[in-house]
Short mmCIF file of C-alpha atoms and ligand atoms in Angstrom, two decimals:
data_model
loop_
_atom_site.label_atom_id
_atom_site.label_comp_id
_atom_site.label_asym_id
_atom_site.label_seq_id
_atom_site.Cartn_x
_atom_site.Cartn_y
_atom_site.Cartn_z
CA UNK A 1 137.83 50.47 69.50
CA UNK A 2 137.08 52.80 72.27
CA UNK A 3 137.40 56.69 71.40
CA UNK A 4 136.88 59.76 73.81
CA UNK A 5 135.03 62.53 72.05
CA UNK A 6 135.84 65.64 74.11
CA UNK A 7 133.36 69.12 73.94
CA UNK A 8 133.42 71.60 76.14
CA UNK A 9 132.00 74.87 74.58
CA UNK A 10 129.21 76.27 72.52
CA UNK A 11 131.15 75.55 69.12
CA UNK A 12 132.15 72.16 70.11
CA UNK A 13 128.91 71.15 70.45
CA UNK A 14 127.69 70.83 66.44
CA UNK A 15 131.07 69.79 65.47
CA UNK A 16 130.63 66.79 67.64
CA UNK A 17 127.19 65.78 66.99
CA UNK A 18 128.09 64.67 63.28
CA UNK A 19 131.05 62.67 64.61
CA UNK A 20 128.40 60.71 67.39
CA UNK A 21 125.67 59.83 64.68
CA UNK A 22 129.03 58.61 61.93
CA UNK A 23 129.72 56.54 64.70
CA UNK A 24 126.35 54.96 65.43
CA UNK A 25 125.78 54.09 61.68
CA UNK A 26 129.09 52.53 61.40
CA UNK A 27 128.15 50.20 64.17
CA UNK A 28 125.18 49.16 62.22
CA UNK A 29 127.18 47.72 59.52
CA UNK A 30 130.70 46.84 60.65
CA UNK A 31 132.79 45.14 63.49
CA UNK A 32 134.69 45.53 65.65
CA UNK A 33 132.70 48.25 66.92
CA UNK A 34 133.51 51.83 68.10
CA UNK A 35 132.29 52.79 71.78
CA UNK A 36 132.36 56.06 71.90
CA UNK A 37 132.64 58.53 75.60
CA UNK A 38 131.22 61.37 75.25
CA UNK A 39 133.41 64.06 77.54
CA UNK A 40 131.92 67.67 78.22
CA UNK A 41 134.90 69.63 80.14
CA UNK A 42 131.48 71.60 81.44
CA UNK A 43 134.12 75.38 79.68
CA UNK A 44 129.87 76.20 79.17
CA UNK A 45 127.70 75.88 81.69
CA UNK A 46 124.75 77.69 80.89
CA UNK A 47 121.73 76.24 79.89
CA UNK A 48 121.46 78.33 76.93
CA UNK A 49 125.17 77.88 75.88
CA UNK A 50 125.02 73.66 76.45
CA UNK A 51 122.01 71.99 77.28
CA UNK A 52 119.87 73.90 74.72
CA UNK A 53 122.41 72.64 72.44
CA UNK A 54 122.96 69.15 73.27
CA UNK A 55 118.83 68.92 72.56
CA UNK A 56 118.48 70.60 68.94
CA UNK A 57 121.25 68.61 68.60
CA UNK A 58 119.93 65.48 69.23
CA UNK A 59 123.01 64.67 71.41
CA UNK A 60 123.19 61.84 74.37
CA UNK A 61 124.02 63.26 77.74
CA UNK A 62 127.78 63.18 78.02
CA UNK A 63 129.48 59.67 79.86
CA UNK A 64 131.43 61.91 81.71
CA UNK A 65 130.77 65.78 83.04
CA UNK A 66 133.94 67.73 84.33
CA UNK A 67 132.21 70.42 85.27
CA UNK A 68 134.90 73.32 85.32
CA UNK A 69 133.09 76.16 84.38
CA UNK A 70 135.16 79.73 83.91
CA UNK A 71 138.05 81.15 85.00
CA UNK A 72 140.98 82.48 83.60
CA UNK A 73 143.33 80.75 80.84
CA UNK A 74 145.56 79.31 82.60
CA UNK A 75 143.36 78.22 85.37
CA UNK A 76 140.44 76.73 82.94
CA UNK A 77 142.82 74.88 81.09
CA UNK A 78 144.24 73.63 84.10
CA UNK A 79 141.57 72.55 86.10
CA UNK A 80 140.57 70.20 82.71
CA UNK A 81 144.10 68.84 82.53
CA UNK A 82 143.85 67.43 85.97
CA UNK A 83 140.78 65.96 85.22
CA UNK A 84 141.07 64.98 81.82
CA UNK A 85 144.02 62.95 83.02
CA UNK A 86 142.16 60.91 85.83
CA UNK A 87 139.43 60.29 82.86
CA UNK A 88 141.89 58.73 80.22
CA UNK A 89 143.49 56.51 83.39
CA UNK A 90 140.24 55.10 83.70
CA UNK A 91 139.00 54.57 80.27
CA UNK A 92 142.17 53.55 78.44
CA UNK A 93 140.50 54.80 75.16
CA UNK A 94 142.59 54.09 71.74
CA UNK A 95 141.70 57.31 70.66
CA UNK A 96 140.80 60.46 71.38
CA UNK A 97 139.14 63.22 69.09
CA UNK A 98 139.43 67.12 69.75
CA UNK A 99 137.42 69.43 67.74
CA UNK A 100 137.51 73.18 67.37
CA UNK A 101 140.49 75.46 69.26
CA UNK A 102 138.75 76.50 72.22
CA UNK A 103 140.33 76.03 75.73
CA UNK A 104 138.99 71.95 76.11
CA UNK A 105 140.69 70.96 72.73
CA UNK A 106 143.70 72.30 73.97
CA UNK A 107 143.72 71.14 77.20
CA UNK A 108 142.66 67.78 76.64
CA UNK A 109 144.96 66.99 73.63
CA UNK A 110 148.19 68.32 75.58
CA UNK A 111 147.13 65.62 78.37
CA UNK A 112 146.69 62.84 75.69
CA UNK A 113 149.70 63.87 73.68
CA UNK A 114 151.81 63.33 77.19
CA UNK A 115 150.07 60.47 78.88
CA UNK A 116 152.08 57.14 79.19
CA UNK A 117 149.95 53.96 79.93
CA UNK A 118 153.10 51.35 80.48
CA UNK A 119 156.52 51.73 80.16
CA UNK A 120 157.06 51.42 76.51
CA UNK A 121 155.31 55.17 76.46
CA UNK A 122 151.02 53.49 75.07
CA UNK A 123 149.02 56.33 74.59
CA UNK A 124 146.11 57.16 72.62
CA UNK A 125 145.85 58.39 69.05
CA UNK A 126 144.97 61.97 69.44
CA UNK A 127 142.77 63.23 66.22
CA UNK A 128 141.93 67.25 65.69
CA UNK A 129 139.18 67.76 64.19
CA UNK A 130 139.45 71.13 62.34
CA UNK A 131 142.83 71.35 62.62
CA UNK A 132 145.77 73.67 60.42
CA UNK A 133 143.20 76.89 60.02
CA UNK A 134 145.31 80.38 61.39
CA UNK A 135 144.80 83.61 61.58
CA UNK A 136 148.45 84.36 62.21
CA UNK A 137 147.57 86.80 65.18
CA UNK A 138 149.08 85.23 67.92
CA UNK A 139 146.91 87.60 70.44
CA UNK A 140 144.14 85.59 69.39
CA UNK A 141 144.01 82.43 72.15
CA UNK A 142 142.44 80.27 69.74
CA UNK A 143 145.09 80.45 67.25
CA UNK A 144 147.75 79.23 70.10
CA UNK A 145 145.31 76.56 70.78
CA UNK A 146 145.32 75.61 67.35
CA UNK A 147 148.91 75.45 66.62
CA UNK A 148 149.49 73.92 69.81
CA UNK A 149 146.99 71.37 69.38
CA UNK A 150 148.31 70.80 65.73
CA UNK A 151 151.42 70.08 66.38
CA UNK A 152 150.66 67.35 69.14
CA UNK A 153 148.02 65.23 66.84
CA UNK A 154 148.79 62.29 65.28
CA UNK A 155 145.83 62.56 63.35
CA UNK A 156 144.72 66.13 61.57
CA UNK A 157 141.57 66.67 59.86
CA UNK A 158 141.17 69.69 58.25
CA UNK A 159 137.85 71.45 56.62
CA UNK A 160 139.45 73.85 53.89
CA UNK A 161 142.12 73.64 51.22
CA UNK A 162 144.69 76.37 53.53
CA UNK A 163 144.48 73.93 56.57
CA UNK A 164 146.61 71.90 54.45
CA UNK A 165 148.92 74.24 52.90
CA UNK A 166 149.24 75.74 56.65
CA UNK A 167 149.90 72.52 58.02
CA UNK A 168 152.12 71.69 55.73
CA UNK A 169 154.38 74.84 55.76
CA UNK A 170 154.82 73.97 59.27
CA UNK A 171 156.58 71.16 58.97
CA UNK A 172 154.17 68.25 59.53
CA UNK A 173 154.01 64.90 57.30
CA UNK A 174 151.38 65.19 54.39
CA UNK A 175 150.38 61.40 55.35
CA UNK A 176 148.78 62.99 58.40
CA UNK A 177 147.09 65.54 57.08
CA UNK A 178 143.18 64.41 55.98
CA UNK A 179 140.91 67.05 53.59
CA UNK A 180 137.51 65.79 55.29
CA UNK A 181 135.25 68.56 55.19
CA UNK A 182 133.88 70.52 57.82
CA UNK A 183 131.66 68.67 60.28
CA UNK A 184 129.45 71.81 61.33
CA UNK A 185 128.14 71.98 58.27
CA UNK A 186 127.38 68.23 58.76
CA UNK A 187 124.99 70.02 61.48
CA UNK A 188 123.56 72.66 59.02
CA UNK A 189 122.48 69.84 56.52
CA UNK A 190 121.34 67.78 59.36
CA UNK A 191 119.40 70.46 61.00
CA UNK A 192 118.41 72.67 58.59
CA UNK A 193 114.71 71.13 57.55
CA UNK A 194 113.89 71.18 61.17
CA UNK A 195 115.13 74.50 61.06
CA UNK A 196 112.87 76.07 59.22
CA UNK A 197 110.54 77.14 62.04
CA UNK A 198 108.75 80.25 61.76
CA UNK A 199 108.30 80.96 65.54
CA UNK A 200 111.74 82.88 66.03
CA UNK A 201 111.16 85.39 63.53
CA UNK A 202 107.23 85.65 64.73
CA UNK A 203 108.86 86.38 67.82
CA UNK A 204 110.56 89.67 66.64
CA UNK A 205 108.10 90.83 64.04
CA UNK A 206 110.45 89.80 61.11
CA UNK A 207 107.70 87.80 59.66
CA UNK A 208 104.52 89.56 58.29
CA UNK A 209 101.27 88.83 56.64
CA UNK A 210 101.07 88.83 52.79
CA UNK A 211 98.26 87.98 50.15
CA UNK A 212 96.88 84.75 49.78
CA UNK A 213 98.26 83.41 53.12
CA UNK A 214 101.69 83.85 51.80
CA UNK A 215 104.11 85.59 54.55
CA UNK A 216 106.44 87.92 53.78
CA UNK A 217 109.88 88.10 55.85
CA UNK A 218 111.39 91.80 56.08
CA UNK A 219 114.82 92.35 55.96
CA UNK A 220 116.95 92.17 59.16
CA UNK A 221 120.30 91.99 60.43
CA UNK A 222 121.95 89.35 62.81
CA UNK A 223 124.79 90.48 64.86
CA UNK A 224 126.83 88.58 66.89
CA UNK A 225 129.97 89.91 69.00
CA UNK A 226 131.95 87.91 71.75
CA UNK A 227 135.56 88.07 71.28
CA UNK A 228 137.47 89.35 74.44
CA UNK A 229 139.15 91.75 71.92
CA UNK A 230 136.42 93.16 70.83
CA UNK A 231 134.06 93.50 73.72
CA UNK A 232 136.25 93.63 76.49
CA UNK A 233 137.72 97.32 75.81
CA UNK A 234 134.62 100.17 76.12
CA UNK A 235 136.51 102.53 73.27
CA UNK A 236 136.25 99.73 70.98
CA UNK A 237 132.54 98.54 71.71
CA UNK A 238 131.57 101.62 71.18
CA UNK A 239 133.47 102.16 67.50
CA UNK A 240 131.63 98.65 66.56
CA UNK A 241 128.55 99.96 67.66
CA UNK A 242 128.85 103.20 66.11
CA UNK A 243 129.81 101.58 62.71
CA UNK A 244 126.42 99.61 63.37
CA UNK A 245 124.17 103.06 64.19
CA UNK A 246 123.00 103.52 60.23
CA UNK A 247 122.14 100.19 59.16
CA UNK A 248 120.15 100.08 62.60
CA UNK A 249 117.99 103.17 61.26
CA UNK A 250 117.10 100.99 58.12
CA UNK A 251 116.26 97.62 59.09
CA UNK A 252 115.97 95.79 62.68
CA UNK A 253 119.25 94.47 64.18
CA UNK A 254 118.47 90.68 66.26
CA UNK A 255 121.72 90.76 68.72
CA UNK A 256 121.69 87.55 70.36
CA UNK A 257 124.07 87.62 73.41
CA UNK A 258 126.81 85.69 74.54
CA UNK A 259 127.06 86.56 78.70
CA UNK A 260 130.11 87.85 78.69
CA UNK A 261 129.09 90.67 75.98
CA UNK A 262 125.53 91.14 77.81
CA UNK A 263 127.98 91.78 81.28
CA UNK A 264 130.07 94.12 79.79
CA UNK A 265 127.53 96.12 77.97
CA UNK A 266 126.09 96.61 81.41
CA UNK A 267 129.80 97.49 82.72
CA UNK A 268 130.54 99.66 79.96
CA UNK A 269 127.21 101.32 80.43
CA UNK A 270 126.25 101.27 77.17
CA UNK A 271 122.32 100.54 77.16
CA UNK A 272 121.64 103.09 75.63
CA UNK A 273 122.52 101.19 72.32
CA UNK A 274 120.35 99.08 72.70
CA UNK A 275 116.63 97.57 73.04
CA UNK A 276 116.24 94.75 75.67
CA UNK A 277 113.56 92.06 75.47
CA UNK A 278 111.54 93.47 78.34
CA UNK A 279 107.62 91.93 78.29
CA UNK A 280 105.70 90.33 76.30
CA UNK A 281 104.23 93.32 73.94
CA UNK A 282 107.90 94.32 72.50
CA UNK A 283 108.82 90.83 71.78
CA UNK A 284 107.08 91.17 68.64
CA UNK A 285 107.64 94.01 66.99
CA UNK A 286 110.91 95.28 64.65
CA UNK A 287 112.85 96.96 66.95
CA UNK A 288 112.94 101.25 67.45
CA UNK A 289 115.17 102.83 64.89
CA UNK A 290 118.97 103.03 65.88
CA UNK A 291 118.53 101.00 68.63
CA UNK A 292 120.11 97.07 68.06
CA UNK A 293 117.28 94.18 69.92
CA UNK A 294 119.24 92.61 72.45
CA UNK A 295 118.34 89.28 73.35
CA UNK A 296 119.90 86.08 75.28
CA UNK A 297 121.92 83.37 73.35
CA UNK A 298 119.74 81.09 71.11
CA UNK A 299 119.93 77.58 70.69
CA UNK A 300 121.10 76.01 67.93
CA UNK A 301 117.42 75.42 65.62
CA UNK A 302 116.40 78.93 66.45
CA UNK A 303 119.91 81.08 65.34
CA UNK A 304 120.38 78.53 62.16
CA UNK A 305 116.52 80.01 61.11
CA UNK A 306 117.87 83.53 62.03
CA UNK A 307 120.54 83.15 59.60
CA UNK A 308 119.06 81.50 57.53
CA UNK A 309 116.52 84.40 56.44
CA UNK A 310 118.74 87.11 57.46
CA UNK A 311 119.76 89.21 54.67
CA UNK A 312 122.84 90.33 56.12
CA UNK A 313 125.02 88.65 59.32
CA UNK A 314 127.31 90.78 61.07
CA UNK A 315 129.66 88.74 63.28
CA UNK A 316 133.13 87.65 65.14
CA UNK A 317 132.18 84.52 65.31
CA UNK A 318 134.48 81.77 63.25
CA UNK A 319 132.02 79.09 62.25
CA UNK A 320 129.17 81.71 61.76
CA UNK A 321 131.40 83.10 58.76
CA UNK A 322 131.44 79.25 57.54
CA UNK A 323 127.76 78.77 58.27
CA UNK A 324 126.59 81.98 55.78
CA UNK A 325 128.69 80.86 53.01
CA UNK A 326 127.49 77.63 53.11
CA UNK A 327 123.78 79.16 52.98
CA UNK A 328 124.57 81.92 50.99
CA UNK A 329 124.38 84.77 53.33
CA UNK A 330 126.23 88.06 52.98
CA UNK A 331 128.41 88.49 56.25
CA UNK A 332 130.45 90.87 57.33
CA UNK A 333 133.62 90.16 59.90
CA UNK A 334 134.14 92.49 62.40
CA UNK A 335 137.86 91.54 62.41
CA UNK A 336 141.11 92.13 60.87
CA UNK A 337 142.05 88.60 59.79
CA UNK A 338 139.89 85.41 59.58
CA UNK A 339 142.09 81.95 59.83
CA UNK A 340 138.77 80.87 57.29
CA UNK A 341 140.02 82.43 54.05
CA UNK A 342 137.66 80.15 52.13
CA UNK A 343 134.89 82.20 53.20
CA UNK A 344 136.41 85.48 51.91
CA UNK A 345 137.27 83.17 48.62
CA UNK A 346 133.57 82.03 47.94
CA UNK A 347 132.94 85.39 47.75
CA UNK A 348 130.21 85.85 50.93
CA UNK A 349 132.06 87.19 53.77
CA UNK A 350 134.26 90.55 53.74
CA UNK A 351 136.63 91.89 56.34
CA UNK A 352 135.34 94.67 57.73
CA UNK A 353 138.34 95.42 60.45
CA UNK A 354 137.49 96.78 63.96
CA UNK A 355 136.69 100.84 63.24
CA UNK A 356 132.77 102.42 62.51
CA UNK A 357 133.97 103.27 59.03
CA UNK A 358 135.36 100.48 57.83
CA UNK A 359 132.09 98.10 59.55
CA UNK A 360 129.65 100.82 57.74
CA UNK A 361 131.07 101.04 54.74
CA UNK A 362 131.03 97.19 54.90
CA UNK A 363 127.95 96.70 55.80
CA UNK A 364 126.45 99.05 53.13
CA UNK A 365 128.72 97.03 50.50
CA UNK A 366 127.19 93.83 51.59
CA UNK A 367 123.92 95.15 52.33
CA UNK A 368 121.03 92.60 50.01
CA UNK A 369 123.40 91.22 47.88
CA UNK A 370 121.73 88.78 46.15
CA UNK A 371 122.25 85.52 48.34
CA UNK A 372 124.34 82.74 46.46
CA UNK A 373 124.64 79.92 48.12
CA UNK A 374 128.63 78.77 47.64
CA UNK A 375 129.69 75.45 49.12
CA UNK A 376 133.86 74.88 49.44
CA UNK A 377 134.95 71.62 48.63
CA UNK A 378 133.76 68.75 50.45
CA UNK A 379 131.24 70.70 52.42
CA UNK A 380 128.70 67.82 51.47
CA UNK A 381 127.86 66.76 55.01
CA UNK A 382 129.46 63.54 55.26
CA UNK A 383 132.72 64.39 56.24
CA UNK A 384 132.12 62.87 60.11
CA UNK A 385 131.20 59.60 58.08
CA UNK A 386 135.09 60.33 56.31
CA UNK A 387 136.90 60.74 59.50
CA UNK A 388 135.01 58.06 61.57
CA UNK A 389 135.92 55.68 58.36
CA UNK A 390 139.33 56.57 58.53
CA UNK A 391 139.81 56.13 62.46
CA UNK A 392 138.23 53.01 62.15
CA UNK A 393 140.86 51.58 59.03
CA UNK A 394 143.54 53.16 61.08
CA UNK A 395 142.44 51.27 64.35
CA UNK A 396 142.36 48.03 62.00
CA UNK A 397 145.66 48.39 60.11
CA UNK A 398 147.49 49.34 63.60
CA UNK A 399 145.96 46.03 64.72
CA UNK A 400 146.61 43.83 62.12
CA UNK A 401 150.37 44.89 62.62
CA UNK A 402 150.76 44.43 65.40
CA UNK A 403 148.43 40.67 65.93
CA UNK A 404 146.52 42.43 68.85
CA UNK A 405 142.77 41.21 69.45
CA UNK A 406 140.24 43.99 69.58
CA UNK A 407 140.07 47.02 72.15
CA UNK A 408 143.02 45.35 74.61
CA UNK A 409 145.60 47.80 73.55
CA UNK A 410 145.69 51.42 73.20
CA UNK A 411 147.10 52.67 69.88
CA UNK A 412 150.96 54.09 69.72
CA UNK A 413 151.67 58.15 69.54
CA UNK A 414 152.82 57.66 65.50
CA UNK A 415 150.00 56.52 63.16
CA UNK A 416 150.67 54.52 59.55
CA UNK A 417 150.75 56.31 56.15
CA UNK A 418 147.21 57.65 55.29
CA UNK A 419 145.83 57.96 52.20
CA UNK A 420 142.87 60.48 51.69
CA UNK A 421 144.20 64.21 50.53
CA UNK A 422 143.07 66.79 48.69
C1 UD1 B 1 134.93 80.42 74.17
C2 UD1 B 1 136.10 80.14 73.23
C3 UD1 B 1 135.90 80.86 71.90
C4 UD1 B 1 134.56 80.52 71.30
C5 UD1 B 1 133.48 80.82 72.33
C6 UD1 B 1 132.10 80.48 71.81
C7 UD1 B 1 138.24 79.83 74.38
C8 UD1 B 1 139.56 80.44 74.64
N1 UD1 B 1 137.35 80.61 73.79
O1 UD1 B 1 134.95 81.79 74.45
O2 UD1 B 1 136.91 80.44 71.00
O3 UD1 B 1 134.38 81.26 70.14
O4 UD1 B 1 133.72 80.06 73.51
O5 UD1 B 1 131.09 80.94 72.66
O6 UD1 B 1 138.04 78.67 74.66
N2 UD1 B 1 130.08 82.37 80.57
C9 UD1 B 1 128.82 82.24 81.08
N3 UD1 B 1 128.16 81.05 80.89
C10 UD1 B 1 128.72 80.01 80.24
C11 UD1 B 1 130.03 80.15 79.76
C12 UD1 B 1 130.69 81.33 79.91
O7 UD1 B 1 128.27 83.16 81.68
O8 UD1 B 1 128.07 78.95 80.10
C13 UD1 B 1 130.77 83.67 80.74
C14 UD1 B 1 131.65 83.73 81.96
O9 UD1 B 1 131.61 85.02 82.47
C15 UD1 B 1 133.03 83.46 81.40
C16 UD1 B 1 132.94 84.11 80.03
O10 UD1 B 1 131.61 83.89 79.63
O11 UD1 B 1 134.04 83.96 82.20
C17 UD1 B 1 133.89 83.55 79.01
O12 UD1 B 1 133.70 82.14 78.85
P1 UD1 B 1 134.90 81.23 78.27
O13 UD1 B 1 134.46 79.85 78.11
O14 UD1 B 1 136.12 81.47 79.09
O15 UD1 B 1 135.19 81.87 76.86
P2 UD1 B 1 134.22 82.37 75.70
O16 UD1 B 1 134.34 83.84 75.61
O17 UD1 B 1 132.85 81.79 75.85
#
């Protein structure tokens, strides 16, 4: 069975890595075998937002590089449709796999969903991993890449009990709807010994000496900001940053910076905010009161150790809110909806809306809470090892039906009955 595993951005990344190393231990033990084709749409391009990841990750370079780097919506998505479609000519996979709702899962599951290999209409299975979670604000552009990707899978996998119920309510069969898990948390489990590495918070003077050779870590924040919506418009910036201005006269702020958000603080002129990393002899030393440390993006090992010993994780990130409930982090949202609602449920991440007041009022609510580390259902680390199982029984089933021999055919749009559900 041949199956294209598409990432393209910084998220992708540790939701794919899970679903590679399933794969790899399932060829130990079973045949036919799954070759898998690793396809990176090249959506990041940055060292620090893909290659740094693809090593803490432990991931193989990708088969195939598409290299389309930014632009805007329509012409991103674009530019990997075209060549997404010459790539599935030329492998013929029987499936393909999406994760996530960025701009590549969309684009690559629209071409899969409408390809035609003969006449009688062969295409691959298409699989989302991730799939039925919404925020029900359209404005977002991940939530019309997940409804839109949703909607053209044959195969959904979702992480939380509402991806279901969503799902569901929208009209598509239970039989293809799969309660798997999450498969970035497969990454936290994975990754978290290795983790564990002093050196980042050394590198910020989080970390001091204590008696007996003990250390003692002092409490800091970790704030993370790159949604268009929130970064893009000065006024607003500067309401999240004022809502930020008392916590940051308390305890150091780490800010580690997606581009876009480092360009527009520049544009916006808003420096003043902030402390850069600038030489050697501030690196390691709590930051100047009021003032937030700006730094570049991390990798992977280095923000999971951030988090991990944070005491309090301000973000608009969507998997970060999933990463501090699963390690028991108090996080506050800097949203007004989250399509993630079992973080809110497990009782470690609030909504703290878009205005200083309601982000400082928040923050001070959330501010060392006792961390309790809450795990949703099935958030065990093995759910790549579920959905690779279940491609793989699919794949054989579809076959048996149908008396092909292995790998010659790809698999028709509409998959059998499946049974795994919540
Ligand atoms: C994308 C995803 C978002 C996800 C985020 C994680 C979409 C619609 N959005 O947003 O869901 O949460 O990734 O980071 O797919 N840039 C660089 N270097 C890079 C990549 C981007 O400098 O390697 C800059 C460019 O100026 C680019 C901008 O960031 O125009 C935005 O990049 P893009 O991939 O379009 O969206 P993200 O904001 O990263």
């Amino acid at each position: 069975m041949k199956v294209i595993l598409v990432v393209g951005a910084r998220p992708n990344f540790m939701k794919a890595a899970p679903i590679l190393r399933a794969i790899a231990d399932l060829n130990r033990t079973e045949k036919p075998q799954i070759t898998p084709v690793l396809v990176h749409t090249g959506q990041h391009y940055d060292a620090a937002m893909s290659d740094a990841f693809f090593a803490d990750l432990n991931l193989p370079k990708p088969d195939i590089y598409l290299g389309v780097g930014s632009g805007s919506h329509a012409c991103q998505t674009a530019e990997i449709m075209k060549k997404f479609e010459s790539v599935l000519e030329n492998e013929r996979p029987d499936a393909v796999i999406v994760v996530g709702d960025v701009n590549s899962t969309l684009a690559c599951a629209l071409v899969t969903a409408k390809i035609s290999f003969d006449a009688n209409g062969t295409r691959p299975l298409l699989a989302h991993v991730e799939a039925g979670l919404r925020s029900f604000d359209r404005a977002m552009p991940e939530e019309c890449n997940r409804v839109v990707t949703d909607h053209l899978s044959d195969l959904l996998f979702v992480t939380e009990e509402s991806g279901f119920h969503n799902l569901q309510k929208e009209g598509i069969d239970k039989e293809r709807i799969l309660f798997v898990g999450n498969t970035m948390i497969d990454s936290l489990f994975a990754c978290e010994k290795q983790a564990d590495n002093p050196r980042i918070l050394e590198r910020f003077g989080l970390i001091a000496a204590g008696t007996n050779g003990s250390t003692k870590t002092s409490p800091y924040v970790v704030l993370t900001l790159h949604r268009p919506a929130n970064v893009d418009d000065r006024r607003l910036l500067i309401e999240i940053l004022d809502g930020l201005q008392e916590i940051a006269t308390r305890a150091t702020i780490v800010f580690p910076m997606h581009p876009r958000t480092h360009k527009k603080i520049q544009e916006h002129e808003l420096r003043s905010y902030f402390e850069f990393e600038e030489g050697e002899s501030r690196r390691d030393r709590p930051c100047a009161k009021g003032l937030i440390k700006g730094i570049g993006p991390l990798g992977y090992l280095d923000f999971l150790c951030l988090v991990k010993h944070a005491s309090l994780v301000v973000t608009d990130s969507g998997g970060i809110q999933e990463e501090t409930t699963c390690l028991g982090i108090p996080c506050v949202t800097v949203r007004e909806n989250t399509e993630r609602p079992v973080t809110i449920e497990k009782g470690t991440n609030v909504l703290a809306g878009i205005h200083s007041r309601g982000i400082r009022d928040a923050i001070n609510a959330q501010w060392q809470r006792v961390p309790k580390s809450c795990r949703p259902e099935k958030w065990d680390g093995h759910a790549a090892k579920r959905i690779t199982r279940i491609l793989l029984d699919h794949h054989q089933r579809r076959q048996r039906s149908s008396g092909q021999s292995a790998g010659t055919q790809p698999i028709h749009s509409r998959p059998a009955a499946l049974e795994v559900q919540p």
